[in-house]
Short mmCIF file of the N, C-alpha and C atoms (twelve columns), coordinates in Angstrom:
data_MODEL
# 
_entry.id   MODEL 
# 
loop_
_atom_site.group_PDB 
_atom_site.id 
_atom_site.type_symbol 
_atom_site.label_atom_id 
_atom_site.label_alt_id 
_atom_site.label_comp_id 
_atom_site.label_asym_id 
_atom_site.label_seq_id 
_atom_site.Cartn_x 
_atom_site.Cartn_y 
_atom_site.Cartn_z 
_atom_site.pdbx_PDB_model_num 
ATOM 1   N N  . MET A 1   76.428 146.311 78.036 1 
ATOM 2   C CA . MET A 1   75.896 147.650 77.895 1 
ATOM 3   C C  . MET A 1   74.425 147.535 77.530 1 
ATOM 4   N N  . SER A 2   73.597 148.259 78.254 1 
ATOM 5   C CA . SER A 2   72.167 148.238 77.971 1 
ATOM 6   C C  . SER A 2   71.867 149.015 76.696 1 
ATOM 7   N N  . SER A 3   70.696 148.763 76.136 1 
ATOM 8   C CA . SER A 3   70.333 149.447 74.894 1 
ATOM 9   C C  . SER A 3   70.186 150.952 75.110 1 
ATOM 10  N N  . GLY A 4   69.707 151.362 76.302 1 
ATOM 11  C CA . GLY A 4   69.596 152.791 76.597 1 
ATOM 12  C C  . GLY A 4   70.958 153.464 76.612 1 
ATOM 13  N N  . ARG A 5   71.943 152.793 77.196 1 
ATOM 14  C CA . ARG A 5   73.302 153.354 77.217 1 
ATOM 15  C C  . ARG A 5   73.895 153.410 75.820 1 
ATOM 16  N N  . GLY A 6   73.626 152.390 75.025 1 
ATOM 17  C CA . GLY A 6   74.141 152.370 73.660 1 
ATOM 18  C C  . GLY A 6   73.602 153.520 72.825 1 
ATOM 19  N N  . TRP A 7   72.284 153.768 72.919 1 
ATOM 20  C CA . TRP A 7   71.689 154.892 72.196 1 
ATOM 21  C C  . TRP A 7   72.238 156.217 72.700 1 
ATOM 22  N N  . SER A 8   72.411 156.336 74.014 1 
ATOM 23  C CA . SER A 8   72.937 157.578 74.578 1 
ATOM 24  C C  . SER A 8   74.374 157.807 74.143 1 
ATOM 25  N N  . LEU A 9   75.167 156.744 74.100 1 
ATOM 26  C CA . LEU A 9   76.544 156.869 73.624 1 
ATOM 27  C C  . LEU A 9   76.568 157.277 72.158 1 
ATOM 28  N N  . GLY A 10  75.683 156.687 71.362 1 
ATOM 29  C CA . GLY A 10  75.580 157.075 69.958 1 
ATOM 30  C C  . GLY A 10  75.190 158.533 69.789 1 
ATOM 31  N N  . ALA A 11  74.283 159.017 70.650 1 
ATOM 32  C CA . ALA A 11  73.877 160.426 70.601 1 
ATOM 33  C C  . ALA A 11  75.051 161.329 70.921 1 
ATOM 34  N N  . ALA A 12  75.835 160.981 71.931 1 
ATOM 35  C CA . ALA A 12  76.982 161.808 72.306 1 
ATOM 36  C C  . ALA A 12  78.028 161.828 71.199 1 
ATOM 37  N N  . VAL A 13  78.295 160.678 70.589 1 
ATOM 38  C CA . VAL A 13  79.289 160.611 69.513 1 
ATOM 39  C C  . VAL A 13  78.839 161.440 68.317 1 
ATOM 40  N N  . LEU A 14  77.573 161.317 67.938 1 
ATOM 41  C CA . LEU A 14  77.069 162.101 66.805 1 
ATOM 42  C C  . LEU A 14  77.077 163.600 67.097 1 
ATOM 43  N N  . ALA A 15  76.727 163.981 68.330 1 
ATOM 44  C CA . ALA A 15  76.728 165.405 68.679 1 
ATOM 45  C C  . ALA A 15  78.153 165.958 68.642 1 
ATOM 46  N N  . LEU A 16  79.102 165.210 69.172 1 
ATOM 47  C CA . LEU A 16  80.496 165.660 69.120 1 
ATOM 48  C C  . LEU A 16  81.004 165.717 67.686 1 
ATOM 49  N N  . ALA A 17  80.617 164.745 66.874 1 
ATOM 50  C CA . ALA A 17  81.033 164.753 65.469 1 
ATOM 51  C C  . ALA A 17  80.451 165.944 64.727 1 
ATOM 52  N N  . SER A 18  79.233 166.329 65.073 1 
ATOM 53  C CA . SER A 18  78.602 167.450 64.371 1 
ATOM 54  C C  . SER A 18  79.321 168.771 64.637 1 
ATOM 55  N N  . LEU A 19  80.038 168.845 65.758 1 
ATOM 56  C CA . LEU A 19  80.811 170.066 66.021 1 
ATOM 57  C C  . LEU A 19  81.929 170.258 64.999 1 
ATOM 58  N N  . GLY A 20  82.528 169.166 64.527 1 
ATOM 59  C CA . GLY A 20  83.643 169.253 63.601 1 
ATOM 60  C C  . GLY A 20  83.256 169.179 62.142 1 
ATOM 61  N N  . LEU A 21  82.015 168.833 61.851 1 
ATOM 62  C CA . LEU A 21  81.580 168.706 60.466 1 
ATOM 63  C C  . LEU A 21  81.195 170.061 59.880 1 
ATOM 64  N N  . SER A 22  81.074 170.087 58.584 1 
ATOM 65  C CA . SER A 22  80.742 171.315 57.861 1 
ATOM 66  C C  . SER A 22  79.286 171.690 58.073 1 
ATOM 67  N N  . TRP A 23  79.048 172.971 58.274 1 
ATOM 68  C CA . TRP A 23  77.699 173.512 58.367 1 
ATOM 69  C C  . TRP A 23  77.466 174.465 57.189 1 
ATOM 70  N N  . ALA A 24  78.025 174.136 56.030 1 
ATOM 71  C CA . ALA A 24  77.940 174.990 54.843 1 
ATOM 72  C C  . ALA A 24  76.501 175.131 54.386 1 
ATOM 73  N N  . GLY A 25  76.237 176.202 53.682 1 
ATOM 74  C CA . GLY A 25  74.910 176.439 53.142 1 
ATOM 75  C C  . GLY A 25  74.009 177.217 54.076 1 
ATOM 76  N N  . GLN A 26  74.525 177.634 55.221 1 
ATOM 77  C CA . GLN A 26  73.716 178.393 56.169 1 
ATOM 78  C C  . GLN A 26  73.908 179.884 55.964 1 
ATOM 79  N N  . VAL A 27  73.017 180.619 56.542 1 
ATOM 80  C CA . VAL A 27  73.160 182.067 56.580 1 
ATOM 81  C C  . VAL A 27  74.454 182.377 57.325 1 
ATOM 82  N N  . SER A 28  75.145 183.404 56.929 1 
ATOM 83  C CA . SER A 28  76.418 183.742 57.552 1 
ATOM 84  C C  . SER A 28  76.271 183.913 59.059 1 
ATOM 85  N N  . GLY A 29  77.071 183.172 59.818 1 
ATOM 86  C CA . GLY A 29  77.059 183.271 61.267 1 
ATOM 87  C C  . GLY A 29  76.050 182.376 61.964 1 
ATOM 88  N N  . ALA A 30  75.256 181.620 61.213 1 
ATOM 89  C CA . ALA A 30  74.235 180.773 61.838 1 
ATOM 90  C C  . ALA A 30  74.824 179.508 62.442 1 
ATOM 91  N N  . ALA A 31  76.021 179.110 62.021 1 
ATOM 92  C CA . ALA A 31  76.619 177.880 62.553 1 
ATOM 93  C C  . ALA A 31  77.046 178.064 64.004 1 
ATOM 94  N N  . HIS A 32  77.410 179.276 64.397 1 
ATOM 95  C CA . HIS A 32  77.868 179.497 65.767 1 
ATOM 96  C C  . HIS A 32  76.768 179.282 66.806 1 
ATOM 97  N N  . PRO A 33  75.555 179.809 66.638 1 
ATOM 98  C CA . PRO A 33  74.498 179.493 67.605 1 
ATOM 99  C C  . PRO A 33  74.148 178.008 67.607 1 
ATOM 100 N N  . ALA A 34  74.213 177.357 66.457 1 
ATOM 101 C CA . ALA A 34  73.924 175.923 66.404 1 
ATOM 102 C C  . ALA A 34  74.966 175.152 67.198 1 
ATOM 103 N N  . ARG A 35  76.216 175.522 67.068 1 
ATOM 104 C CA . ARG A 35  77.273 174.845 67.812 1 
ATOM 105 C C  . ARG A 35  77.163 175.131 69.305 1 
ATOM 106 N N  . ALA A 36  76.729 176.320 69.666 1 
ATOM 107 C CA . ALA A 36  76.501 176.622 71.082 1 
ATOM 108 C C  . ALA A 36  75.368 175.755 71.626 1 
ATOM 109 N N  . ALA A 37  74.331 175.545 70.818 1 
ATOM 110 C CA . ALA A 37  73.222 174.683 71.236 1 
ATOM 111 C C  . ALA A 37  73.693 173.245 71.411 1 
ATOM 112 N N  . ILE A 38  74.652 172.811 70.603 1 
ATOM 113 C CA . ILE A 38  75.192 171.457 70.739 1 
ATOM 114 C C  . ILE A 38  75.907 171.304 72.072 1 
ATOM 115 N N  . VAL A 39  76.738 172.279 72.421 1 
ATOM 116 C CA . VAL A 39  77.477 172.213 73.688 1 
ATOM 117 C C  . VAL A 39  76.510 172.233 74.870 1 
ATOM 118 N N  . VAL A 40  75.515 173.104 74.813 1 
ATOM 119 C CA . VAL A 40  74.509 173.159 75.884 1 
ATOM 120 C C  . VAL A 40  73.757 171.830 75.964 1 
ATOM 121 N N  . GLY A 41  73.387 171.281 74.823 1 
ATOM 122 C CA . GLY A 41  72.691 170.000 74.801 1 
ATOM 123 C C  . GLY A 41  73.531 168.866 75.359 1 
ATOM 124 N N  . LEU A 42  74.834 168.868 75.052 1 
ATOM 125 C CA . LEU A 42  75.717 167.838 75.607 1 
ATOM 126 C C  . LEU A 42  75.809 167.950 77.123 1 
ATOM 127 N N  . LEU A 43  75.945 169.163 77.626 1 
ATOM 128 C CA . LEU A 43  76.024 169.342 79.078 1 
ATOM 129 C C  . LEU A 43  74.719 168.951 79.772 1 
ATOM 130 N N  . LEU A 44  73.593 169.358 79.203 1 
ATOM 131 C CA . LEU A 44  72.296 168.986 79.775 1 
ATOM 132 C C  . LEU A 44  72.071 167.477 79.699 1 
ATOM 133 N N  . GLY A 45  72.444 166.884 78.573 1 
ATOM 134 C CA . GLY A 45  72.271 165.444 78.413 1 
ATOM 135 C C  . GLY A 45  73.116 164.650 79.386 1 
ATOM 136 N N  . TRP A 46  74.355 165.050 79.567 1 
ATOM 137 C CA . TRP A 46  75.236 164.349 80.502 1 
ATOM 138 C C  . TRP A 46  74.711 164.472 81.933 1 
ATOM 139 N N  . THR A 47  74.323 165.681 82.311 1 
ATOM 140 C CA . THR A 47  73.791 165.883 83.662 1 
ATOM 141 C C  . THR A 47  72.474 165.124 83.848 1 
ATOM 142 N N  . GLY A 48  71.597 165.179 82.875 1 
ATOM 143 C CA . GLY A 48  70.329 164.470 82.958 1 
ATOM 144 C C  . GLY A 48  70.505 162.967 82.990 1 
ATOM 145 N N  . TYR A 49  71.486 162.466 82.254 1 
ATOM 146 C CA . TYR A 49  71.740 161.035 82.254 1 
ATOM 147 C C  . TYR A 49  72.286 160.570 83.605 1 
ATOM 148 N N  . ARG A 50  73.177 161.361 84.188 1 
ATOM 149 C CA . ARG A 50  73.751 160.994 85.481 1 
ATOM 150 C C  . ARG A 50  72.702 161.027 86.595 1 
ATOM 151 N N  . ARG A 51  71.780 161.988 86.516 1 
ATOM 152 C CA . ARG A 51  70.745 162.132 87.546 1 
ATOM 153 C C  . ARG A 51  69.450 161.402 87.200 1 
ATOM 154 N N  . ARG A 52  69.392 160.803 86.005 1 
ATOM 155 C CA . ARG A 52  68.167 160.163 85.496 1 
ATOM 156 C C  . ARG A 52  66.990 161.132 85.546 1 
ATOM 157 N N  . SER A 53  67.249 162.346 85.106 1 
ATOM 158 C CA . SER A 53  66.235 163.394 85.109 1 
ATOM 159 C C  . SER A 53  65.647 163.546 83.711 1 
ATOM 160 N N  . GLY A 54  64.379 163.216 83.585 1 
ATOM 161 C CA . GLY A 54  63.712 163.352 82.299 1 
ATOM 162 C C  . GLY A 54  63.615 164.786 81.833 1 
ATOM 163 N N  . ARG A 55  63.504 165.707 82.779 1 
ATOM 164 C CA . ARG A 55  63.401 167.125 82.396 1 
ATOM 165 C C  . ARG A 55  64.693 167.631 81.771 1 
ATOM 166 N N  . LEU A 56  65.837 167.262 82.346 1 
ATOM 167 C CA . LEU A 56  67.112 167.689 81.770 1 
ATOM 168 C C  . LEU A 56  67.356 167.029 80.421 1 
ATOM 169 N N  . LEU A 57  66.970 165.763 80.289 1 
ATOM 170 C CA . LEU A 57  67.130 165.084 79.006 1 
ATOM 171 C C  . LEU A 57  66.202 165.678 77.955 1 
ATOM 172 N N  . ALA A 58  65.008 166.072 78.359 1 
ATOM 173 C CA . ALA A 58  64.100 166.745 77.423 1 
ATOM 174 C C  . ALA A 58  64.669 168.098 77.013 1 
ATOM 175 N N  . ALA A 59  65.291 168.799 77.956 1 
ATOM 176 C CA . ALA A 59  65.933 170.075 77.621 1 
ATOM 177 C C  . ALA A 59  67.099 169.859 76.664 1 
ATOM 178 N N  . ALA A 60  67.843 168.759 76.839 1 
ATOM 179 C CA . ALA A 60  68.946 168.448 75.925 1 
ATOM 180 C C  . ALA A 60  68.420 168.169 74.524 1 
ATOM 181 N N  . ALA A 61  67.321 167.422 74.439 1 
ATOM 182 C CA . ALA A 61  66.711 167.162 73.131 1 
ATOM 183 C C  . ALA A 61  66.201 168.464 72.516 1 
ATOM 184 N N  . GLY A 62  65.632 169.339 73.337 1 
ATOM 185 C CA . GLY A 62  65.172 170.644 72.845 1 
ATOM 186 C C  . GLY A 62  66.312 171.491 72.327 1 
ATOM 187 N N  . ALA A 63  67.440 171.472 73.030 1 
ATOM 188 C CA . ALA A 63  68.614 172.224 72.563 1 
ATOM 189 C C  . ALA A 63  69.104 171.664 71.235 1 
ATOM 190 N N  . GLY A 64  69.025 170.345 71.075 1 
ATOM 191 C CA . GLY A 64  69.415 169.744 69.798 1 
ATOM 192 C C  . GLY A 64  68.495 170.152 68.673 1 
ATOM 193 N N  . VAL A 65  67.199 170.200 68.944 1 
ATOM 194 C CA . VAL A 65  66.237 170.622 67.921 1 
ATOM 195 C C  . VAL A 65  66.474 172.082 67.542 1 
ATOM 196 N N  . VAL A 66  66.768 172.923 68.533 1 
ATOM 197 C CA . VAL A 66  67.084 174.331 68.241 1 
ATOM 198 C C  . VAL A 66  68.324 174.413 67.363 1 
ATOM 199 N N  . GLY A 67  69.327 173.595 67.658 1 
ATOM 200 C CA . GLY A 67  70.536 173.577 66.840 1 
ATOM 201 C C  . GLY A 67  70.261 173.139 65.419 1 
ATOM 202 N N  . VAL A 68  69.390 172.150 65.248 1 
ATOM 203 C CA . VAL A 68  69.055 171.671 63.903 1 
ATOM 204 C C  . VAL A 68  68.294 172.737 63.129 1 
ATOM 205 N N  . LEU A 69  67.387 173.435 63.794 1 
ATOM 206 C CA . LEU A 69  66.527 174.393 63.092 1 
ATOM 207 C C  . LEU A 69  67.122 175.787 62.958 1 
ATOM 208 N N  . SER A 70  68.184 176.100 63.705 1 
ATOM 209 C CA . SER A 70  68.740 177.459 63.615 1 
ATOM 210 C C  . SER A 70  69.389 177.667 62.259 1 
ATOM 211 N N  . GLY A 71  69.056 178.760 61.638 1 
ATOM 212 C CA . GLY A 71  69.624 179.106 60.340 1 
ATOM 213 C C  . GLY A 71  68.908 178.470 59.163 1 
ATOM 214 N N  . GLY A 72  67.800 177.818 59.377 1 
ATOM 215 C CA . GLY A 72  67.052 177.212 58.277 1 
ATOM 216 C C  . GLY A 72  67.376 175.739 58.123 1 
ATOM 217 N N  . LEU A 73  66.640 175.089 57.255 1 
ATOM 218 C CA . LEU A 73  66.831 173.662 57.021 1 
ATOM 219 C C  . LEU A 73  67.663 173.441 55.771 1 
ATOM 220 N N  . ASP A 74  68.702 172.665 55.891 1 
ATOM 221 C CA . ASP A 74  69.475 172.186 54.751 1 
ATOM 222 C C  . ASP A 74  70.103 170.861 55.160 1 
ATOM 223 N N  . ALA A 75  70.683 170.189 54.223 1 
ATOM 224 C CA . ALA A 75  71.230 168.851 54.497 1 
ATOM 225 C C  . ALA A 75  72.740 168.897 54.651 1 
ATOM 226 N N  . SER A 76  73.245 169.852 55.429 1 
ATOM 227 C CA . SER A 76  74.689 169.898 55.660 1 
ATOM 228 C C  . SER A 76  75.075 168.748 56.593 1 
ATOM 229 N N  . PRO A 77  76.303 168.252 56.492 1 
ATOM 230 C CA . PRO A 77  76.715 167.114 57.320 1 
ATOM 231 C C  . PRO A 77  76.574 167.361 58.823 1 
ATOM 232 N N  . GLY A 78  76.875 168.552 59.287 1 
ATOM 233 C CA . GLY A 78  76.761 168.857 60.710 1 
ATOM 234 C C  . GLY A 78  75.329 168.810 61.194 1 
ATOM 235 N N  . ARG A 79  74.433 169.330 60.382 1 
ATOM 236 C CA . ARG A 79  73.008 169.351 60.749 1 
ATOM 237 C C  . ARG A 79  72.418 167.940 60.747 1 
ATOM 238 N N  . VAL A 80  72.816 167.117 59.780 1 
ATOM 239 C CA . VAL A 80  72.318 165.739 59.712 1 
ATOM 240 C C  . VAL A 80  72.835 164.929 60.904 1 
ATOM 241 N N  . ALA A 81  74.111 165.118 61.263 1 
ATOM 242 C CA . ALA A 81  74.666 164.406 62.422 1 
ATOM 243 C C  . ALA A 81  73.965 164.841 63.711 1 
ATOM 244 N N  . LEU A 82  73.671 166.129 63.841 1 
ATOM 245 C CA . LEU A 82  72.974 166.613 65.037 1 
ATOM 246 C C  . LEU A 82  71.544 166.075 65.101 1 
ATOM 247 N N  . ALA A 83  70.868 166.016 63.963 1 
ATOM 248 C CA . ALA A 83  69.521 165.440 63.939 1 
ATOM 249 C C  . ALA A 83  69.569 163.965 64.339 1 
ATOM 250 N N  . GLY A 84  70.586 163.258 63.879 1 
ATOM 251 C CA . GLY A 84  70.758 161.864 64.287 1 
ATOM 252 C C  . GLY A 84  71.016 161.733 65.776 1 
ATOM 253 N N  . ALA A 85  71.761 162.684 66.341 1 
ATOM 254 C CA . ALA A 85  72.040 162.671 67.778 1 
ATOM 255 C C  . ALA A 85  70.757 162.870 68.580 1 
ATOM 256 N N  . VAL A 86  69.885 163.757 68.122 1 
ATOM 257 C CA . VAL A 86  68.614 163.984 68.824 1 
ATOM 258 C C  . VAL A 86  67.749 162.727 68.769 1 
ATOM 259 N N  . VAL A 87  67.698 162.081 67.619 1 
ATOM 260 C CA . VAL A 87  66.917 160.846 67.494 1 
ATOM 261 C C  . VAL A 87  67.484 159.763 68.406 1 
ATOM 262 N N  . CYS A 88  68.812 159.621 68.443 1 
ATOM 263 C CA . CYS A 88  69.439 158.628 69.332 1 
ATOM 264 C C  . CYS A 88  69.153 158.938 70.798 1 
ATOM 265 N N  . LEU A 89  69.159 160.215 71.168 1 
ATOM 266 C CA . LEU A 89  68.861 160.590 72.551 1 
ATOM 267 C C  . LEU A 89  67.437 160.194 72.926 1 
ATOM 268 N N  . VAL A 90  66.494 160.466 72.053 1 
ATOM 269 C CA . VAL A 90  65.100 160.113 72.322 1 
ATOM 270 C C  . VAL A 90  64.939 158.595 72.409 1 
ATOM 271 N N  . LEU A 91  65.557 157.851 71.485 1 
ATOM 272 C CA . LEU A 91  65.464 156.391 71.518 1 
ATOM 273 C C  . LEU A 91  66.143 155.815 72.755 1 
ATOM 274 N N  . GLY A 92  67.255 156.408 73.173 1 
ATOM 275 C CA . GLY A 92  67.935 155.956 74.377 1 
ATOM 276 C C  . GLY A 92  67.097 156.177 75.621 1 
ATOM 277 N N  . CYS A 93  66.419 157.301 75.687 1 
ATOM 278 C CA . CYS A 93  65.538 157.571 76.834 1 
ATOM 279 C C  . CYS A 93  64.367 156.606 76.856 1 
ATOM 280 N N  . ARG A 94  63.808 156.327 75.685 1 
ATOM 281 C CA . ARG A 94  62.696 155.371 75.628 1 
ATOM 282 C C  . ARG A 94  63.148 153.979 76.039 1 
ATOM 283 N N  . ALA A 95  64.350 153.573 75.586 1 
ATOM 284 C CA . ALA A 95  64.852 152.238 75.927 1 
ATOM 285 C C  . ALA A 95  65.160 152.112 77.413 1 
ATOM 286 N N  . ALA A 96  65.611 153.207 78.032 1 
ATOM 287 C CA . ALA A 96  65.941 153.182 79.459 1 
ATOM 288 C C  . ALA A 96  64.723 153.424 80.338 1 
ATOM 289 N N  . GLY A 97  63.603 153.774 79.747 1 
ATOM 290 C CA . GLY A 97  62.391 154.011 80.524 1 
ATOM 291 C C  . GLY A 97  62.345 155.374 81.176 1 
ATOM 292 N N  . VAL A 98  63.120 156.318 80.679 1 
ATOM 293 C CA . VAL A 98  63.127 157.679 81.222 1 
ATOM 294 C C  . VAL A 98  62.153 158.512 80.396 1 
ATOM 295 N N  . PRO A 99  61.080 159.017 81.004 1 
ATOM 296 C CA . PRO A 99  60.107 159.798 80.238 1 
ATOM 297 C C  . PRO A 99  60.663 161.181 79.898 1 
ATOM 298 N N  . LEU A 100 60.513 161.570 78.634 1 
ATOM 299 C CA . LEU A 100 60.951 162.901 78.218 1 
ATOM 300 C C  . LEU A 100 59.879 163.951 78.438 1 
ATOM 301 N N  . LEU A 101 58.648 163.533 78.386 1 
ATOM 302 C CA . LEU A 101 57.536 164.462 78.597 1 
ATOM 303 C C  . LEU A 101 56.830 164.087 79.891 1 
ATOM 304 N N  . PRO A 102 56.332 165.070 80.633 1 
ATOM 305 C CA . PRO A 102 55.602 164.736 81.863 1 
ATOM 306 C C  . PRO A 102 54.342 163.943 81.537 1 
ATOM 307 N N  . ARG A 103 54.054 163.015 82.389 1 
ATOM 308 C CA . ARG A 103 52.865 162.179 82.188 1 
ATOM 309 C C  . ARG A 103 51.635 162.903 82.720 1 
ATOM 310 N N  . ARG A 104 50.553 162.798 81.966 1 
ATOM 311 C CA . ARG A 104 49.297 163.382 82.403 1 
ATOM 312 C C  . ARG A 104 48.483 162.314 83.101 1 
ATOM 313 N N  . THR A 105 47.851 162.722 84.158 1 
ATOM 314 C CA . THR A 105 46.958 161.796 84.840 1 
ATOM 315 C C  . THR A 105 45.568 161.912 84.243 1 
ATOM 316 N N  . VAL A 106 44.910 160.787 84.144 1 
ATOM 317 C CA . VAL A 106 43.553 160.783 83.610 1 
ATOM 318 C C  . VAL A 106 42.601 160.674 84.780 1 
ATOM 319 N N  . GLY A 107 41.702 161.583 84.852 1 
ATOM 320 C CA . GLY A 107 40.740 161.572 85.945 1 
ATOM 321 C C  . GLY A 107 39.814 162.759 85.819 1 
ATOM 322 N N  . PRO A 108 38.960 162.908 86.804 1 
ATOM 323 C CA . PRO A 108 38.026 164.034 86.732 1 
ATOM 324 C C  . PRO A 108 38.758 165.362 86.918 1 
ATOM 325 N N  . PRO A 109 38.281 166.407 86.281 1 
ATOM 326 C CA . PRO A 109 38.935 167.712 86.434 1 
ATOM 327 C C  . PRO A 109 38.813 168.206 87.885 1 
ATOM 328 N N  . VAL A 110 39.840 168.883 88.302 1 
ATOM 329 C CA . VAL A 110 39.872 169.433 89.665 1 
ATOM 330 C C  . VAL A 110 39.170 170.776 89.649 1 
ATOM 331 N N  . SER A 111 38.201 170.985 90.561 1 
ATOM 332 C CA . SER A 111 37.459 172.238 90.586 1 
ATOM 333 C C  . SER A 111 38.044 173.169 91.610 1 
# 
């Protein structure tokens, strides 16, 4: 197993685990949008990984960040696991050589 696959597998396991962990300490009802963001992020990540699409993987990481930040910041187990999943996703993409952000070309400005 390559290091990129290992990080991606770790991201998927942590994201799935965060669905079942406690999201206590949040504003009432804030855990539901966070969990929806996790499911969307898992679907985008799986599709992006299969197609090797950096844009879909970046969208999956963005959905994870939205899930972490929805309802405020606290150290609930679900939020910490989701933050770990986002970090693993980014590290997996870097290890596999899949760019998450579009590359800028350096050159003279186009008039």
